[in-house]
Amino acid sequence: MKLLIYQNHSCFLNDIYEVCTEKNIAYDVFEWNLNDCNCDELFQDRFVKAVDGSKYDAVLSINFYPAISTACMKKNIKYIAWCYENPLSGMNIETSLNNSVNYVFLFDKMQFWKYIQKGFETVYYLPLGVNKTRLLNISLAKSDWQEYTADVSFVGSLYN
């Protein structure tokens, strides 16, 4: 398998690179600052040139970008979006969310069910993952374990 990974400076990308390497998944990185996550003509042109002549099984991004989905449709290449944003950002996101090349993974079951009930067939539920190898290699002093140990921990804010 070979992936083209969209580099959007997400904090999760280093873990994804490490896991791909660990699992022998080949990948290249495509770095671009989208002017408009819905439609960026210059991005479309550069993206099409980047995938021409290369054999990628899929494009992977952290979060869903309609401009990437549209570009993947043009090249008939699978688009995997692993989303940690809730709700998904971008205007008119639903116009490209059901593109046949999409595999949009949402960590939030309520958001997942919202799109399923609207008839979207390209969204899937997937909890957020972790780089187990990296986390198991973290070494903490006993005093740190005592200070930061908890039965339950929340990061961020709760929402409906």
PDB file of C-alpha atoms in Angstrom:
ATOM      1  CA  MET A   1       0.000   0.000   0.000  1.00  0.00           C
ATOM      2  CA  LYS A   2       1.187   3.511  -0.778  1.00  0.00           C
ATOM      3  CA  LEU A   3      -0.399   6.672   0.645  1.00  0.00           C
ATOM      4  CA  LEU A   4      -0.166  10.320  -0.207  1.00  0.00           C
ATOM      5  CA  ILE A   5      -0.525  12.133   3.114  1.00  0.00           C
ATOM      6  CA  TYR A   6      -1.731  15.706   3.124  1.00  0.00           C
ATOM      7  CA  GLN A   7       0.492  17.715   5.486  1.00  0.00           C
ATOM      8  CA  ASN A   8      -1.691  20.210   7.329  1.00  0.00           C
ATOM      9  CA  HIS A   9       0.567  20.561  10.384  1.00  0.00           C
ATOM     10  CA  SER A  10      -1.735  18.465  12.559  1.00  0.00           C
ATOM     11  CA  CYS A  11      -0.325  17.303  15.867  1.00  0.00           C
ATOM     12  CA  PHE A  12      -1.261  13.723  14.862  1.00  0.00           C
ATOM     13  CA  LEU A  13       0.830  13.523  11.706  1.00  0.00           C
ATOM     14  CA  ASN A  14       4.120  12.508  13.323  1.00  0.00           C
ATOM     15  CA  ASP A  15       2.328   9.562  14.927  1.00  0.00           C
ATOM     16  CA  ILE A  16       0.804   8.616  11.580  1.00  0.00           C
ATOM     17  CA  TYR A  17       4.222   8.746   9.905  1.00  0.00           C
ATOM     18  CA  GLU A  18       5.694   6.543  12.657  1.00  0.00           C
ATOM     19  CA  VAL A  19       2.873   4.006  12.479  1.00  0.00           C
ATOM     20  CA  CYS A  20       3.084   3.854   8.666  1.00  0.00           C
ATOM     21  CA  THR A  21       6.816   3.200   8.911  1.00  0.00           C
ATOM     22  CA  GLU A  22       6.287   0.591  11.642  1.00  0.00           C
ATOM     23  CA  LYS A  23       3.611  -1.178   9.554  1.00  0.00           C
ATOM     24  CA  ASN A  24       5.635  -0.945   6.303  1.00  0.00           C
ATOM     25  CA  ILE A  25       3.102   1.359   4.643  1.00  0.00           C
ATOM     26  CA  ALA A  26       4.852   3.494   2.047  1.00  0.00           C
ATOM     27  CA  TYR A  27       3.882   7.142   1.907  1.00  0.00           C
ATOM     28  CA  ASP A  28       4.747  10.480   0.412  1.00  0.00           C
ATOM     29  CA  VAL A  29       3.814  13.842   1.884  1.00  0.00           C
ATOM     30  CA  PHE A  30       1.955  16.562   0.011  1.00  0.00           C
ATOM     31  CA  GLU A  31       2.295  19.898   1.780  1.00  0.00           C
ATOM     32  CA  TRP A  32       0.046  22.782   0.817  1.00  0.00           C
ATOM     33  CA  ASN A  33      -1.678  25.657   2.601  1.00  0.00           C
ATOM     34  CA  LEU A  34      -5.226  25.599   1.279  1.00  0.00           C
ATOM     35  CA  ASN A  35      -6.529  29.101   0.613  1.00  0.00           C
ATOM     36  CA  ASP A  36     -10.062  27.733   0.794  1.00  0.00           C
ATOM     37  CA  CYS A  37     -10.739  24.257   2.190  1.00  0.00           C
ATOM     38  CA  ASN A  38     -13.806  24.010  -0.082  1.00  0.00           C
ATOM     39  CA  CYS A  39     -12.311  25.030  -3.425  1.00  0.00           C
ATOM     40  CA  ASP A  40      -8.733  25.942  -4.263  1.00  0.00           C
ATOM     41  CA  GLU A  41      -7.974  25.857  -7.997  1.00  0.00           C
ATOM     42  CA  LEU A  42      -4.203  26.221  -7.592  1.00  0.00           C
ATOM     43  CA  PHE A  43      -4.223  23.333  -5.113  1.00  0.00           C
ATOM     44  CA  GLN A  44      -6.271  21.223  -7.553  1.00  0.00           C
ATOM     45  CA  ASP A  45      -3.712  21.814 -10.325  1.00  0.00           C
ATOM     46  CA  ARG A  46      -0.704  20.987  -8.116  1.00  0.00           C
ATOM     47  CA  PHE A  47      -2.420  17.968  -6.593  1.00  0.00           C
ATOM     48  CA  VAL A  48      -3.301  16.488  -9.985  1.00  0.00           C
ATOM     49  CA  LYS A  49       0.344  16.912 -11.059  1.00  0.00           C
ATOM     50  CA  ALA A  50       1.539  15.292  -7.822  1.00  0.00           C
ATOM     51  CA  VAL A  51      -0.515  12.128  -8.363  1.00  0.00           C
ATOM     52  CA  ASP A  52       0.019  11.857 -12.133  1.00  0.00           C
ATOM     53  CA  GLY A  53       2.442   9.056 -12.866  1.00  0.00           C
ATOM     54  CA  SER A  54       2.531   7.912  -9.241  1.00  0.00           C
ATOM     55  CA  LYS A  55       0.687   4.908  -7.921  1.00  0.00           C
ATOM     56  CA  TYR A  56      -1.087   5.840  -4.710  1.00  0.00           C
ATOM     57  CA  ASP A  57      -3.721   3.608  -3.194  1.00  0.00           C
ATOM     58  CA  ALA A  58      -5.237   6.515  -1.293  1.00  0.00           C
ATOM     59  CA  VAL A  59      -4.832  10.052  -0.055  1.00  0.00           C
ATOM     60  CA  LEU A  60      -4.960  10.502   3.725  1.00  0.00           C
ATOM     61  CA  SER A  61      -5.657  13.681   5.649  1.00  0.00           C
ATOM     62  CA  ILE A  62      -6.363  14.597   9.214  1.00  0.00           C
ATOM     63  CA  ASN A  63      -9.856  16.105   9.021  1.00  0.00           C
ATOM     64  CA  PHE A  64     -11.984  16.374   5.911  1.00  0.00           C
ATOM     65  CA  TYR A  65     -11.199  18.871   3.157  1.00  0.00           C
ATOM     66  CA  PRO A  66     -13.753  19.253   0.334  1.00  0.00           C
ATOM     67  CA  ALA A  67     -11.007  20.564  -1.993  1.00  0.00           C
ATOM     68  CA  ILE A  68      -9.032  17.336  -1.509  1.00  0.00           C
ATOM     69  CA  SER A  69     -12.150  15.235  -2.022  1.00  0.00           C
ATOM     70  CA  THR A  70     -12.886  17.049  -5.279  1.00  0.00           C
ATOM     71  CA  ALA A  71      -9.296  16.561  -6.462  1.00  0.00           C
ATOM     72  CA  CYS A  72      -9.444  12.860  -5.580  1.00  0.00           C
ATOM     73  CA  MET A  73     -12.689  12.547  -7.554  1.00  0.00           C
ATOM     74  CA  LYS A  74     -10.914  14.014 -10.601  1.00  0.00           C
ATOM     75  CA  LYS A  75      -8.165  11.395 -10.323  1.00  0.00           C
ATOM     76  CA  ASN A  76     -10.435   8.572  -9.078  1.00  0.00           C
ATOM     77  CA  ILE A  77      -8.244   7.948  -6.038  1.00  0.00           C
ATOM     78  CA  LYS A  78      -9.570   6.967  -2.601  1.00  0.00           C
ATOM     79  CA  TYR A  79      -9.663   9.744  -0.026  1.00  0.00           C
ATOM     80  CA  ILE A  80      -9.379   8.809   3.649  1.00  0.00           C
ATOM     81  CA  ALA A  81     -10.155  11.579   6.124  1.00  0.00           C
ATOM     82  CA  TRP A  82      -9.625  10.795   9.785  1.00  0.00           C
ATOM     83  CA  CYS A  83     -11.503  13.549  11.573  1.00  0.00           C
ATOM     84  CA  TYR A  84     -11.028  14.889  15.045  1.00  0.00           C
ATOM     85  CA  GLU A  85     -12.950  18.102  14.432  1.00  0.00           C
ATOM     86  CA  ASN A  86     -16.537  18.224  15.533  1.00  0.00           C
ATOM     87  CA  PRO A  87     -18.486  19.477  13.791  1.00  0.00           C
ATOM     88  CA  LEU A  88     -16.696  19.146  10.476  1.00  0.00           C
ATOM     89  CA  SER A  89     -15.586  22.572   9.311  1.00  0.00           C
ATOM     90  CA  GLY A  90     -16.071  24.163   5.944  1.00  0.00           C
ATOM     91  CA  MET A  91     -18.963  25.762   4.185  1.00  0.00           C
ATOM     92  CA  ASN A  92     -21.170  23.514   2.048  1.00  0.00           C
ATOM     93  CA  ILE A  93     -19.302  20.470   3.299  1.00  0.00           C
ATOM     94  CA  GLU A  94     -22.227  18.227   2.467  1.00  0.00           C
ATOM     95  CA  THR A  95     -21.865  18.915  -1.263  1.00  0.00           C
ATOM     96  CA  SER A  96     -18.656  16.868  -1.357  1.00  0.00           C
ATOM     97  CA  LEU A  97     -19.044  14.614   1.689  1.00  0.00           C
ATOM     98  CA  ASN A  98     -20.820  11.926  -0.322  1.00  0.00           C
ATOM     99  CA  ASN A  99     -18.222  11.779  -3.112  1.00  0.00           C
ATOM    100  CA  SER A 100     -17.793   8.129  -4.013  1.00  0.00           C
ATOM    101  CA  VAL A 101     -14.016   8.175  -3.321  1.00  0.00           C
ATOM    102  CA  ASN A 102     -14.469   9.304   0.306  1.00  0.00           C
ATOM    103  CA  TYR A 103     -13.905   7.305   3.465  1.00  0.00           C
ATOM    104  CA  VAL A 104     -14.586   9.856   6.202  1.00  0.00           C
ATOM    105  CA  PHE A 105     -13.951   8.539   9.705  1.00  0.00           C
ATOM    106  CA  LEU A 106     -15.615  10.433  12.555  1.00  0.00           C
ATOM    107  CA  PHE A 107     -14.812   9.901  16.225  1.00  0.00           C
ATOM    108  CA  ASP A 108     -18.086  11.400  17.412  1.00  0.00           C
ATOM    109  CA  LYS A 109     -20.996   8.934  17.238  1.00  0.00           C
ATOM    110  CA  MET A 110     -23.613  11.674  17.332  1.00  0.00           C
ATOM    111  CA  GLN A 111     -22.069  13.406  14.322  1.00  0.00           C
ATOM    112  CA  PHE A 112     -21.700  10.046  12.556  1.00  0.00           C
ATOM    113  CA  TRP A 113     -25.374   9.208  13.091  1.00  0.00           C
ATOM    114  CA  LYS A 114     -26.417  12.696  11.930  1.00  0.00           C
ATOM    115  CA  TYR A 115     -24.775  12.101   8.565  1.00  0.00           C
ATOM    116  CA  ILE A 116     -26.018   8.506   8.303  1.00  0.00           C
ATOM    117  CA  GLN A 117     -29.600   9.673   8.937  1.00  0.00           C
ATOM    118  CA  LYS A 118     -29.164  12.229   6.147  1.00  0.00           C
ATOM    119  CA  GLY A 119     -28.250   9.393   3.775  1.00  0.00           C
ATOM    120  CA  PHE A 120     -24.485   9.811   3.560  1.00  0.00           C
ATOM    121  CA  GLU A 121     -22.814   6.514   2.715  1.00  0.00           C
ATOM    122  CA  THR A 122     -19.192   7.657   2.947  1.00  0.00           C
ATOM    123  CA  VAL A 123     -18.989   8.332   6.688  1.00  0.00           C
ATOM    124  CA  TYR A 124     -17.839   5.794   9.257  1.00  0.00           C
ATOM    125  CA  TYR A 125     -17.439   5.745  13.020  1.00  0.00           C
ATOM    126  CA  LEU A 126     -13.884   5.311  14.318  1.00  0.00           C
ATOM    127  CA  PRO A 127     -12.647   6.340  17.755  1.00  0.00           C
ATOM    128  CA  LEU A 128      -9.513   8.433  17.827  1.00  0.00           C
ATOM    129  CA  GLY A 129      -6.427   6.272  17.893  1.00  0.00           C
ATOM    130  CA  VAL A 130      -3.053   6.551  19.515  1.00  0.00           C
ATOM    131  CA  ASN A 131       0.480   5.595  18.624  1.00  0.00           C
ATOM    132  CA  LYS A 132       0.754   2.774  21.141  1.00  0.00           C
ATOM    133  CA  THR A 133       4.448   2.200  20.454  1.00  0.00           C
ATOM    134  CA  ARG A 134       5.343   5.818  21.249  1.00  0.00           C
ATOM    135  CA  LEU A 135       3.161   5.984  24.339  1.00  0.00           C
ATOM    136  CA  LEU A 136       4.495   2.733  25.779  1.00  0.00           C
ATOM    137  CA  ASN A 137       8.026   4.101  25.461  1.00  0.00           C
ATOM    138  CA  ILE A 138       7.325   7.168  27.584  1.00  0.00           C
ATOM    139  CA  SER A 139       9.226   6.950  30.825  1.00  0.00           C
ATOM    140  CA  LEU A 140       7.810   8.740  33.871  1.00  0.00           C
ATOM    141  CA  ALA A 141       9.175   9.100  37.351  1.00  0.00           C
ATOM    142  CA  LYS A 142       7.123   7.590  40.166  1.00  0.00           C
ATOM    143  CA  SER A 143       6.311  11.112  41.418  1.00  0.00           C
ATOM    144  CA  ASP A 144       4.861  11.981  37.975  1.00  0.00           C
ATOM    145  CA  TRP A 145       2.693   8.852  38.014  1.00  0.00           C
ATOM    146  CA  GLN A 146       1.339   9.800  41.429  1.00  0.00           C
ATOM    147  CA  GLU A 147       0.654  13.405  40.421  1.00  0.00           C
ATOM    148  CA  TYR A 148      -1.062  12.660  37.094  1.00  0.00           C
ATOM    149  CA  THR A 149      -2.873   9.376  37.775  1.00  0.00           C
ATOM    150  CA  ALA A 150      -6.669   9.494  37.629  1.00  0.00           C
ATOM    151  CA  ASP A 151      -9.517   7.053  37.162  1.00  0.00           C
ATOM    152  CA  VAL A 152     -11.163   9.318  34.584  1.00  0.00           C
ATOM    153  CA  SER A 153      -9.742  12.263  32.691  1.00  0.00           C
ATOM    154  CA  PHE A 154     -11.308  14.703  30.221  1.00  0.00           C
ATOM    155  CA  VAL A 155      -9.420  16.847  27.769  1.00  0.00           C
ATOM    156  CA  GLY A 156     -11.243  19.741  26.168  1.00  0.00           C
ATOM    157  CA  SER A 157     -14.820  20.737  26.737  1.00  0.00           C
ATOM    158  CA  LEU A 158     -18.008  18.727  26.638  1.00  0.00           C
ATOM    159  CA  TYR A 159     -20.646  19.477  24.023  1.00  0.00           C
ATOM    160  CA  ASN A 160     -24.005  18.202  22.844  1.00  0.00           C
TER     161      ASN A 160
END
